[in-house]
Coordinates of C-alpha atoms (C1' of nucleotides) in Angstrom, one line a residue:
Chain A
X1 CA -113.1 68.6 24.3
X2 CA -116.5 67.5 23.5
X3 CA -118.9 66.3 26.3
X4 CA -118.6 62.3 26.0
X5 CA -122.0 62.2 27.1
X6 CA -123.5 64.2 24.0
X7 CA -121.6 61.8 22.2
X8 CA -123.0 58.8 23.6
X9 CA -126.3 60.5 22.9
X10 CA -126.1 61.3 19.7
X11 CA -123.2 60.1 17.9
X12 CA -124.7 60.8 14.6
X13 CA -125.6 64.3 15.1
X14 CA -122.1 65.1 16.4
X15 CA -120.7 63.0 13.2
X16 CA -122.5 65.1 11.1
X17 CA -121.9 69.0 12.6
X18 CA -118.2 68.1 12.3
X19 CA -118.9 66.8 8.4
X20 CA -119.3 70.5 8.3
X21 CA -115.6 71.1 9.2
X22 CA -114.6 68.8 7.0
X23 CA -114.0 66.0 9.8
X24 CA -114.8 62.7 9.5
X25 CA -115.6 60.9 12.8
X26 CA -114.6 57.4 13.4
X27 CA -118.3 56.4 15.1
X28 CA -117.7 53.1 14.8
X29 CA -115.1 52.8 16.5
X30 CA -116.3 55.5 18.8
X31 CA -119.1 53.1 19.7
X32 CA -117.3 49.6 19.8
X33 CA -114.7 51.5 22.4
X34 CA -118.0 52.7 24.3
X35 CA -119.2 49.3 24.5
X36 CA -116.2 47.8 25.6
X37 CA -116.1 50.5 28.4
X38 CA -119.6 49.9 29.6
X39 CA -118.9 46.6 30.0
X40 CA -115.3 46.3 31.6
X41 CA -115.7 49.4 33.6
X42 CA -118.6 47.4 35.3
X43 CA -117.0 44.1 35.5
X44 CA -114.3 46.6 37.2
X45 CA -116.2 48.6 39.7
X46 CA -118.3 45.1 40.4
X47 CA -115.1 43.6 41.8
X48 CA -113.8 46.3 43.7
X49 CA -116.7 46.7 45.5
X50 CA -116.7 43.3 46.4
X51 CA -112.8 43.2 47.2
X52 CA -113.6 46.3 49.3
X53 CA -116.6 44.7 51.5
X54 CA -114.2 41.8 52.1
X55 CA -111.0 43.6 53.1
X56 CA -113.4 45.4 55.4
X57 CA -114.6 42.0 57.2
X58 CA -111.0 41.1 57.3
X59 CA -110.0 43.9 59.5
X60 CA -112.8 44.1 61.5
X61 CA -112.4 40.2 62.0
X62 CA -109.0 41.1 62.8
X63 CA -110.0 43.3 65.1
X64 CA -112.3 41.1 67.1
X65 CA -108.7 38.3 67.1
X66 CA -110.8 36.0 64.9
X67 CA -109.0 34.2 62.3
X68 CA -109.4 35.8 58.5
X69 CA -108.0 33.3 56.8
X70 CA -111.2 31.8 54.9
X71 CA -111.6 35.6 54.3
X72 CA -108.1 36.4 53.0
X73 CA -108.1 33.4 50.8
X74 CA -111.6 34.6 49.3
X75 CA -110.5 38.0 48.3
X76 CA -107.3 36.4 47.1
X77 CA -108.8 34.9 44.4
X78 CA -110.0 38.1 42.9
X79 CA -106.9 39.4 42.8
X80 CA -105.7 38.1 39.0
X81 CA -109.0 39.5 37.8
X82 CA -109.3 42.7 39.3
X83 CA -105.7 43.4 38.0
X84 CA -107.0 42.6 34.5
X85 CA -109.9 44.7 34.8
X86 CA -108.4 47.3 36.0
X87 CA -105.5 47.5 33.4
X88 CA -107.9 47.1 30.7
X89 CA -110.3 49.6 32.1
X90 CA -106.9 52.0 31.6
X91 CA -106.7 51.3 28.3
X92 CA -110.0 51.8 27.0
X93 CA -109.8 54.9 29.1
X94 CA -106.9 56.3 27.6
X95 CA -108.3 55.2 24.5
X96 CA -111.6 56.7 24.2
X97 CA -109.9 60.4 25.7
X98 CA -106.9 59.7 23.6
X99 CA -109.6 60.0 20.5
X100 CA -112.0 62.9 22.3
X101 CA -108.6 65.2 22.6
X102 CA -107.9 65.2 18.4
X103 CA -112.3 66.0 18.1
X104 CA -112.3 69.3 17.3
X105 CA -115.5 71.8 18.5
X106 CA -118.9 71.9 16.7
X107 CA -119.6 75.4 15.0
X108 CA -122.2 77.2 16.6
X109 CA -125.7 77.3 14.2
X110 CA -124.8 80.6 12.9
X111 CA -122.0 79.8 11.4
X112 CA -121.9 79.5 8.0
X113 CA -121.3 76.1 6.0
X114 CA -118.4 76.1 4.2
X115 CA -115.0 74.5 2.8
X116 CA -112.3 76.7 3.4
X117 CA -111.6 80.9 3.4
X118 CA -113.3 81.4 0.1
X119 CA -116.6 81.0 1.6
X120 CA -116.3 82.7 5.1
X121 CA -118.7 85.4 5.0
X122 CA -117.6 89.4 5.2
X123 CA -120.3 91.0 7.4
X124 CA -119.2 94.2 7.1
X125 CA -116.3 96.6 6.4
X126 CA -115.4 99.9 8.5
X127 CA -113.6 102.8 7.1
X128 CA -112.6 103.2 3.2
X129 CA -109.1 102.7 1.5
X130 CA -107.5 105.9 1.3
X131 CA -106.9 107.1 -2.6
X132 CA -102.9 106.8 -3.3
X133 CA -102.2 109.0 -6.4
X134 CA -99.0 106.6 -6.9
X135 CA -98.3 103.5 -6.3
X136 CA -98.5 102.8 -2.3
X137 CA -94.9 100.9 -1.3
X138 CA -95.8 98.1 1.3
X139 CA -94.3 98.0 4.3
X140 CA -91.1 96.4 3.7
X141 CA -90.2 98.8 1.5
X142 CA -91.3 101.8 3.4
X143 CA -89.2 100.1 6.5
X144 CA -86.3 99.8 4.7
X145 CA -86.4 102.8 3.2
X146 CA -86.0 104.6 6.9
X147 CA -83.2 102.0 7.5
X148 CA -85.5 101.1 10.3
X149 CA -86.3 97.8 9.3
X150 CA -83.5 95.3 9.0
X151 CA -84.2 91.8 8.1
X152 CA -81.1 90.8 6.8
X153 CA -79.5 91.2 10.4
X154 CA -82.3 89.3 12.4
X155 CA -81.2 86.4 9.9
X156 CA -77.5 86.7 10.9
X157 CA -78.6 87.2 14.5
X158 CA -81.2 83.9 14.5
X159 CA -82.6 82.9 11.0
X160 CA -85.3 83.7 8.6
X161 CA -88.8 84.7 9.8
X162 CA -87.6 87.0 12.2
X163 CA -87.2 90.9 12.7
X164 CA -84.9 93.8 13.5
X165 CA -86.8 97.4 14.4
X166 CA -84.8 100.3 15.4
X167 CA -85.0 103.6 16.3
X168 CA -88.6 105.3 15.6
X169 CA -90.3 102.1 14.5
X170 CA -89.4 100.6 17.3
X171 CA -90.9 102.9 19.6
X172 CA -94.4 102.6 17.8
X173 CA -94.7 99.5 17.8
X174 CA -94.0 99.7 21.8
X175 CA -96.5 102.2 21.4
X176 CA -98.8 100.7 19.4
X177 CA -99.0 97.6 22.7
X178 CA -99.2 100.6 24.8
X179 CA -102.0 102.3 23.3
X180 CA -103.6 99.0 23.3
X181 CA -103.2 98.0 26.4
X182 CA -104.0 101.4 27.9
X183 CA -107.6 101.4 25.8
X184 CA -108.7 98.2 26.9
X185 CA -107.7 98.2 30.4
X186 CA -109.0 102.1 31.4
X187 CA -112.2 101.7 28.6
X188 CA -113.0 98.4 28.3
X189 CA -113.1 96.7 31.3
X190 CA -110.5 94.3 31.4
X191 CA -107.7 93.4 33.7
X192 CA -104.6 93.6 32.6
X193 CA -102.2 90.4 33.6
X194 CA -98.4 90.0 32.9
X195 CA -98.0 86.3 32.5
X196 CA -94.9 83.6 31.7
X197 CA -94.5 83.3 28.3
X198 CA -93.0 79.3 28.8
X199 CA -95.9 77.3 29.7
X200 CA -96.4 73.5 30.7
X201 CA -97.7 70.6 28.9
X202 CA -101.1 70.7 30.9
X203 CA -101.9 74.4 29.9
X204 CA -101.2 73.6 26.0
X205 CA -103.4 70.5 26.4
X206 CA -106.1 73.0 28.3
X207 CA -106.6 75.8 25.5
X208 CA -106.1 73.0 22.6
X209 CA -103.0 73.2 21.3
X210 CA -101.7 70.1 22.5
X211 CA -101.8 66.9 21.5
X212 CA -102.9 67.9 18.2
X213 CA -100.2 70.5 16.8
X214 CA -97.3 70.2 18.7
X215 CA -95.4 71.1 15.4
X216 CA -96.5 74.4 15.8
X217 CA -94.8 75.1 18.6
X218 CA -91.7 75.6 19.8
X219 CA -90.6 73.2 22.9
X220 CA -87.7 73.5 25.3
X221 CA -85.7 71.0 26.3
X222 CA -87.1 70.9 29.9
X223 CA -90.4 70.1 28.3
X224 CA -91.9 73.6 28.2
X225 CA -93.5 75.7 25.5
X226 CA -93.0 78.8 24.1
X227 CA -96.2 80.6 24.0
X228 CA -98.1 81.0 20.7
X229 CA -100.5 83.0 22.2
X230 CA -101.2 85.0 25.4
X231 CA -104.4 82.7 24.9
X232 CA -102.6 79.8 26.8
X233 CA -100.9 81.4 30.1
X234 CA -104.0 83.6 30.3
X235 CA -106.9 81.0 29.9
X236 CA -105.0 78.5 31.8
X237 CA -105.7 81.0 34.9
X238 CA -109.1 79.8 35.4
X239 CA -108.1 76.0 35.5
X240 CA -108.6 73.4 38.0
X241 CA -110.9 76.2 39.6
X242 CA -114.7 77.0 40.8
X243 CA -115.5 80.6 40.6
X244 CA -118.4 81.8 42.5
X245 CA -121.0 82.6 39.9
X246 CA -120.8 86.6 41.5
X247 CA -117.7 87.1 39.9
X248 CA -118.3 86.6 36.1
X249 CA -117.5 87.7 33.9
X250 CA -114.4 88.3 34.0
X251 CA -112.6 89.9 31.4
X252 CA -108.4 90.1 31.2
X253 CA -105.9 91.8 28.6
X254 CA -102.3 90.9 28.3
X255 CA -99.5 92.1 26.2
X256 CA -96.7 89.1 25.5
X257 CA -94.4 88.1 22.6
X258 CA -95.7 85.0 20.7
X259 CA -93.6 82.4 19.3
X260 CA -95.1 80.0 16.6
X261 CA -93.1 77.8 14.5
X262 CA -94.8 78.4 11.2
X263 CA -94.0 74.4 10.3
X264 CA -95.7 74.0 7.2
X265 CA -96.1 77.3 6.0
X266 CA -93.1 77.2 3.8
X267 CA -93.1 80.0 1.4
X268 CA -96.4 81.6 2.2
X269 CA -95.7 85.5 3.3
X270 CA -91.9 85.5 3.2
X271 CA -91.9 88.4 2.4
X272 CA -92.2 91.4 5.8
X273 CA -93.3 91.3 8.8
X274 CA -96.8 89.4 8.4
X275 CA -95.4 85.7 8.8
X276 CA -92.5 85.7 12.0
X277 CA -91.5 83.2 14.2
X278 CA -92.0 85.9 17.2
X279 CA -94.3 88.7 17.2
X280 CA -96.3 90.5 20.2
X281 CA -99.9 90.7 20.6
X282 CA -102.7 92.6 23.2
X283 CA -104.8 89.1 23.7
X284 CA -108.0 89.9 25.8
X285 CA -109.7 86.8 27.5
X286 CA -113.0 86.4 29.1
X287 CA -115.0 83.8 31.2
X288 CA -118.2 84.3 31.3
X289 CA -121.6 82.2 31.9
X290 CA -122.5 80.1 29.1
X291 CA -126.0 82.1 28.2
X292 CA -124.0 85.4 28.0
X293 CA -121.2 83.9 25.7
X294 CA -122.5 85.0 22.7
X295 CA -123.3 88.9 23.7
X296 CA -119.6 88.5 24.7
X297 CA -117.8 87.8 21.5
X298 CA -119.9 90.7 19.8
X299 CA -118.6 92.9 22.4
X300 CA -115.2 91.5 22.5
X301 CA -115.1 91.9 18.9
X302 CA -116.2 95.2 19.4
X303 CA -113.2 96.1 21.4
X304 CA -110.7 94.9 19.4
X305 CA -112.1 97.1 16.0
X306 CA -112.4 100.1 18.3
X307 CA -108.8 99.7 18.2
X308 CA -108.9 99.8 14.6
X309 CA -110.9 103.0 14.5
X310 CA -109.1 105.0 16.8
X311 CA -106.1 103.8 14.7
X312 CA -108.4 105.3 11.8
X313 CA -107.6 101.8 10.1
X314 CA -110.3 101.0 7.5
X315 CA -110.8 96.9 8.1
X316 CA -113.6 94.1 7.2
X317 CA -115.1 91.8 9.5
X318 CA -114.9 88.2 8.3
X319 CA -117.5 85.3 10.2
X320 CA -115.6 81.8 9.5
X321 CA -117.2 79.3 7.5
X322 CA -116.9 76.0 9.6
X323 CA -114.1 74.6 7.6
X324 CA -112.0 77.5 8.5
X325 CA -112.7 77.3 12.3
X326 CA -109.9 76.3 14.5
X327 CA -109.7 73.4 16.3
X328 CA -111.0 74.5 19.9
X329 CA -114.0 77.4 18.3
X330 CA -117.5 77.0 17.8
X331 CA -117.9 80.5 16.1
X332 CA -115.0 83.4 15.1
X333 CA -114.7 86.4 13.6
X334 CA -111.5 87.5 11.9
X335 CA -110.7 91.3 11.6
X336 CA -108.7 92.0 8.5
X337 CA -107.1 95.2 8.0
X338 CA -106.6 97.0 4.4
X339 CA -102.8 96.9 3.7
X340 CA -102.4 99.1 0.7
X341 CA -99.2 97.8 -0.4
X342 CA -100.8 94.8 -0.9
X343 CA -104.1 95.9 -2.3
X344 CA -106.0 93.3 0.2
X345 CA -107.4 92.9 3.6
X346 CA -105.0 90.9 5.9
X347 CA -106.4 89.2 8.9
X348 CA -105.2 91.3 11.7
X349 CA -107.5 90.1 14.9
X350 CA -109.4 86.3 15.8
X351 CA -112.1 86.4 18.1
X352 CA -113.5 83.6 18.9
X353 CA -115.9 81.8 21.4
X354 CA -114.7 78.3 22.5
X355 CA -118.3 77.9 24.4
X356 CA -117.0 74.7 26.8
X357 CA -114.7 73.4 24.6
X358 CA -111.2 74.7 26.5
X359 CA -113.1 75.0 30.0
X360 CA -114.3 71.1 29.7
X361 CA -110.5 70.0 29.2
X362 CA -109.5 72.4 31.8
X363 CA -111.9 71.6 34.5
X364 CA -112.9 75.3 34.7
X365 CA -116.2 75.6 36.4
X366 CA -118.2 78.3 38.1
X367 CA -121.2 78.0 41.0
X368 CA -124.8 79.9 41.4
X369 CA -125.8 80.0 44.8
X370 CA -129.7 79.6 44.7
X371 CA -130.9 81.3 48.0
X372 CA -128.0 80.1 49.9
X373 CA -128.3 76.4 48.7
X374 CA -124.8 76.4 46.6
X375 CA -125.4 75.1 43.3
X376 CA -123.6 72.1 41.0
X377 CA -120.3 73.5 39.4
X378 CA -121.3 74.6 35.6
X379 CA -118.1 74.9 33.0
X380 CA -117.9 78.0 32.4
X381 CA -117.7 79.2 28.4
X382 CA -114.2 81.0 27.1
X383 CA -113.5 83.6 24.8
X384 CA -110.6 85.8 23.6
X385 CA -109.4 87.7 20.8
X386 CA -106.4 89.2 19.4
X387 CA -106.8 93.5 20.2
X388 CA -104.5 93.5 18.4
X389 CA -102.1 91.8 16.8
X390 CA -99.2 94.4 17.0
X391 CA -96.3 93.7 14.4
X392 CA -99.4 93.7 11.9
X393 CA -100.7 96.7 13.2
X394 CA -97.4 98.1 12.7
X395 CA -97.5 96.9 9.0
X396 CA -100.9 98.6 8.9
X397 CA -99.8 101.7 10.0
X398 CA -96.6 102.1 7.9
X399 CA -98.9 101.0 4.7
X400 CA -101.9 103.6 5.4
X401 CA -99.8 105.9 6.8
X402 CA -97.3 106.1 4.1
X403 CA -96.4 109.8 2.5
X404 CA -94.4 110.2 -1.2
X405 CA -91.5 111.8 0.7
X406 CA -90.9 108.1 2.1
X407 CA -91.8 109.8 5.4
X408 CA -94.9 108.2 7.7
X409 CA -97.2 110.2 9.5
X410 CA -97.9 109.1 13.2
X411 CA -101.8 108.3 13.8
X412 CA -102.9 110.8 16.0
X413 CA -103.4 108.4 19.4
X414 CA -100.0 107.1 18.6
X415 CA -98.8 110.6 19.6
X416 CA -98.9 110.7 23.2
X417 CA -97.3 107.6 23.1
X418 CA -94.3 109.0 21.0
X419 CA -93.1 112.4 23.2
X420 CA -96.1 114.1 20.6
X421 CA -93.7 113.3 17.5
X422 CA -95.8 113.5 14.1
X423 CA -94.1 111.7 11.8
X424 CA -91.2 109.4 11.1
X425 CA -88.5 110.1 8.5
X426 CA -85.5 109.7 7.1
X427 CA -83.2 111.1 9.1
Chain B
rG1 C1' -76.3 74.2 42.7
rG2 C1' -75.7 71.9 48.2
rA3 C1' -78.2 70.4 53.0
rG4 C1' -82.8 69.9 55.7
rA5 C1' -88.3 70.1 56.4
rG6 C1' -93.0 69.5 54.3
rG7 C1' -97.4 68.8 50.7
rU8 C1' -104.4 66.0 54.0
rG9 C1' -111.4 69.2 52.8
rG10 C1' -112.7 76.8 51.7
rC11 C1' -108.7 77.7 55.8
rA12 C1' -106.0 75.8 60.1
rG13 C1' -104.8 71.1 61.6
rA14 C1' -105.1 65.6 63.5
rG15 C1' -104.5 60.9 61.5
rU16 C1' -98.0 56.5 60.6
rG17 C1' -101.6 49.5 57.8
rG18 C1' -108.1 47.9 58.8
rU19 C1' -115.8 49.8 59.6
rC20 C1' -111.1 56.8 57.4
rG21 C1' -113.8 60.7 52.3
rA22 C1' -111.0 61.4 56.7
rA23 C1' -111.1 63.9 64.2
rU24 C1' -111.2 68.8 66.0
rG25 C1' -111.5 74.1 65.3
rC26 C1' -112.6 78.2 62.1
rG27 C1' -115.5 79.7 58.0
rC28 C1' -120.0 79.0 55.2
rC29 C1' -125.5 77.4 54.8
rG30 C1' -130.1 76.0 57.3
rG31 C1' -132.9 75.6 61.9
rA32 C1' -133.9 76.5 67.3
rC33 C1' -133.6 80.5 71.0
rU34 C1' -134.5 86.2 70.4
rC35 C1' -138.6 92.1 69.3
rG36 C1' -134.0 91.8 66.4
rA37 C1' -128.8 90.8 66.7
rA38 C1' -124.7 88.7 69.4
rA39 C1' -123.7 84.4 72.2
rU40 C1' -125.3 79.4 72.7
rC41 C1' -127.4 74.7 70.9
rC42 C1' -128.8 71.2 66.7
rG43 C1' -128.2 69.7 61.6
rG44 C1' -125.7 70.3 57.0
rU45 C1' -121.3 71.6 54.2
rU46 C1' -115.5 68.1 48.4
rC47 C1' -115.1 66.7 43.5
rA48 C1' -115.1 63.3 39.4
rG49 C1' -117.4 59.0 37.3
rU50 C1' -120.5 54.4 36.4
rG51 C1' -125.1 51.5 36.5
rC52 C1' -130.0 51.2 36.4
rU53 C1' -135.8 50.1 38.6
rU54 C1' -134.1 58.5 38.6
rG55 C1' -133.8 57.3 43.5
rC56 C1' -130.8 54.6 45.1
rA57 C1' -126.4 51.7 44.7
rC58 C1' -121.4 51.4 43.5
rU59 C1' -116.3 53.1 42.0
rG60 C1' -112.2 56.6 42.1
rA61 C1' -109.6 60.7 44.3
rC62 C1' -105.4 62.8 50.9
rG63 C1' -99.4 66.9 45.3
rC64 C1' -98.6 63.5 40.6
rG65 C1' -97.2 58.5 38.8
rG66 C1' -95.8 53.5 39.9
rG67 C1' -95.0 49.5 43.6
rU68 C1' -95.9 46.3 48.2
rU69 C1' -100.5 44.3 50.7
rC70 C1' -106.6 40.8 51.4
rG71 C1' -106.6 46.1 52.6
rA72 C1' -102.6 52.4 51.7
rA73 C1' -103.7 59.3 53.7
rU74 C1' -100.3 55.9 56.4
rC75 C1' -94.9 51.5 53.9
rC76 C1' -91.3 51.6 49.3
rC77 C1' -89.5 53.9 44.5
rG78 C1' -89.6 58.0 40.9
rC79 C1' -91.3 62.9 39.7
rC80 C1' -93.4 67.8 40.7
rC81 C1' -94.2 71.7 44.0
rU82 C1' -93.6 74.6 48.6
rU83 C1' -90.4 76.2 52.5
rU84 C1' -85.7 77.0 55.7
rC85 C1' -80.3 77.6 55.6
rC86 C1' -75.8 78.1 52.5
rG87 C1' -73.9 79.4 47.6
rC88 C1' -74.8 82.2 43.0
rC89 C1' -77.6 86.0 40.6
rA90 C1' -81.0 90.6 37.3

RNA sequence: GGAGAGGUGGCAGAGUGGUCGAAUGCGCCGGACUCGAAAUCCGGUUCAGUGCUUGCACUGACGCGGGUUCGAAUCCCGCCCUUUCCGCCA
């Protein structure tokens, strides 16, 4: 959520950084919605103040045993328009946060002007492609191959877009979370958290997700959510709270399943593991003071690639160009890992800085003390990113890991996590 | 799932229709006292929002949402949550 006051400020400006994403505000209607709020809200607090010093006489004239009648008969009369104020106050209200809920963030300056993927800019790339004297299967293929990748049974079991592992797969991808996990807790600095994966309406609204793309999620009957992202439970922490200044940053990692409906996404990636209704992911959060935000997504990013270096994964790093920013971010990088098999770099990490945009809609605010004198709450800025996603590490793995024997080789950090086995084969 | 109790400031806890954003205690901050500290005493200590003459005024908030009333923390209805007992259960 944007600050309404920057947009009563400058409207225009605001109009024209989000040109940049492609979205067009509505300013006049932003403006006529404004002025009808100055006004009523006025009219409004003008005759509750006076409905309040009268009720007041009337109980202290009460109190006395003098007759309040004149009194009572006064305030009556402001009864009809109060009501009207009020309920059209509401409206307006509801209105004017109604429209502020579907504005997306402004990208940050440094991020670069664009349309859509084609012109997000690669700011570097880590590692190179391995040579593959043959023709490098993808990871499908290499899966099935070990009959350790079903698909055809998760589709009998629930439907399309979801997967079966067995056996040795299935123990690195558990150990690929683990090794995760393990890394950014014990190296990196963060706490881990174990967190419900079902979630309340107020949380999705708080990280963004909601009202905007309910069709991306999946909803229970009872009027939960599935989590799409640890991003939700774990942001959502911090809401409705004031954290003494002392304690930030903080910085939390949590491992969960995922669950995203895909609506809309109709054949794109049918094929494998890279497009599923459920998939696990290490998220890592942090809250930290708006001045330090930006040092913080370098080194978040940081941590998620060291991920993909120990993993000896060679990977680019992608800054989005404004059109391809999601709704809540004002700047994000995307890590995309080489997958062989498909002779291209696959997004495999997102990490992005939300600046106030999640904390404003969650209330999430933070407190200096200057020399004892406690200071005004301050929203506090947000950040997280995917370290990393793990059924596409998985994919990764299988694809760079790949020998002609059908066999894959282990990655060395894997290997503690696997009783020290070295590869996985055919058995 | 059944029956009961309850949700008030950072915490504890009063308040059951009227100068109540809310007693009192604890905590916290400042000051006095002290060589210093403790004790004691004095003062302060929620958040959101609006207007403009930017320092003041006003509005809203006692779990959430409605209602009754001139006036609601207090009465009524619905929901959520906590808790006790019983049942069930990994």
């Amino acid at each position: 959520m944007l600050d309404i006051q920057l947009l009563r400020k400058d409207l225009a400006g605001v109009a024209q950084r989000l040109a940049s994403r492609g979205v067009t505000l509505d300013t006049a209607r932003i403006e006529a919605l404004e002025a009808e709020r100055k006004e009523i809200q006025v009219r409004t607090q003008e005759l509750q103040a006076r409905r309040n010093q009268l009720s007041k006489q009337i109980g202290m004239a009460k109190g006395k045993g003098e007759d309040a009648g004149e009194l009572m008969a006064q305030v009556g009369g402001l009864g009809d328009d109060l009501k009207t104020a009020e309920t059209r106050l509401a409206g307006i209200q509801e209105d004017l946060s109604g429209l502020l809920m579907t504005i997306p963030n402004l990208p940050h300056e440094t991020v670069p002007v664009g349309r859509d993927e084609k012109d997000n800019e690669e700011i570097r790339r880590v590692g190179t492609p391995r040579a593959f004297p043959y023709q490098p299967l993808d990871h499908v293929d290499i899966g099935e191959n070990l009959d350790l990748l079903d698909f055809p049974t998760a589709v009998k079991i629930t439907t399309s877009r979801f997967v079966l592992m067995r056996g040795q797969l299935a123990r690195m991808h558990r150990a690929l979370a683990q090794f995760m996990l393990d890394v950014h807790s014990r190296e990196h600095g963060y706490e881990e958290v174990y967190v419900p994966y079902l979630v309340n309406a107020d949380s999705m609204r708080g990280t963004g997700q909601l009202p905007k793309f309910e069709e991306d999620l999946f909803k229970l009957s009872n009027g939960m959510y599935l989590i799409p992202t640890a991003e939700v439970p774990v942001t959502n922490i911090v809401r409705d709270e004031i954290i003494p200044a002392d304690n930030l940053p903080i910085k939390l990692v949590a491992h969960t399943p995922c669950f995203r409906s895909e609506a809309g996404s109709y054949g794109k990636d049918t094929r494998g593991m890279i497009r599923q209704h459920q998939f696990d992911k290490v998220e890592m959060v942090q809250f930290v003071k708006p001045e330090d935000s930006y040092a913080a997504l370098e080194e978040l990013t940081g941590h998620a690639e060291d991920i993909l270096q120990r993993l000896d994964l060679p990977y680019r790093v992608v800054a989005l160009c404004s059109g391809d920013l999601g709704f809540s971010a004002a700047k994000t990088y995307d890590l995309e890992v080489w997958l062989p098999g498909q002779d291209t770099y696959r997004e495999i990490s997102s990490c992005s800085n939300f600046e106030a945009f999640q904390a404003r809609r969650m209330q999430a605010r933070y407190r200096t003390d200057n020399e004892g004198k406690p200071g005004k709450p301050e929203l506090i800025h947000t950040l997280n990113g995917s370290g990393l996603a793990v059924g596409r590490a998985l994919v990764a793995v299988l694809e760079n890991y790949q020998n002609p024997d059908g066999s894959v080789t282990v990655p060395d950090v894997l290997r503690p996590y696997m009783g020290g086995l070295d590869r996985i084969a055919k058995e």
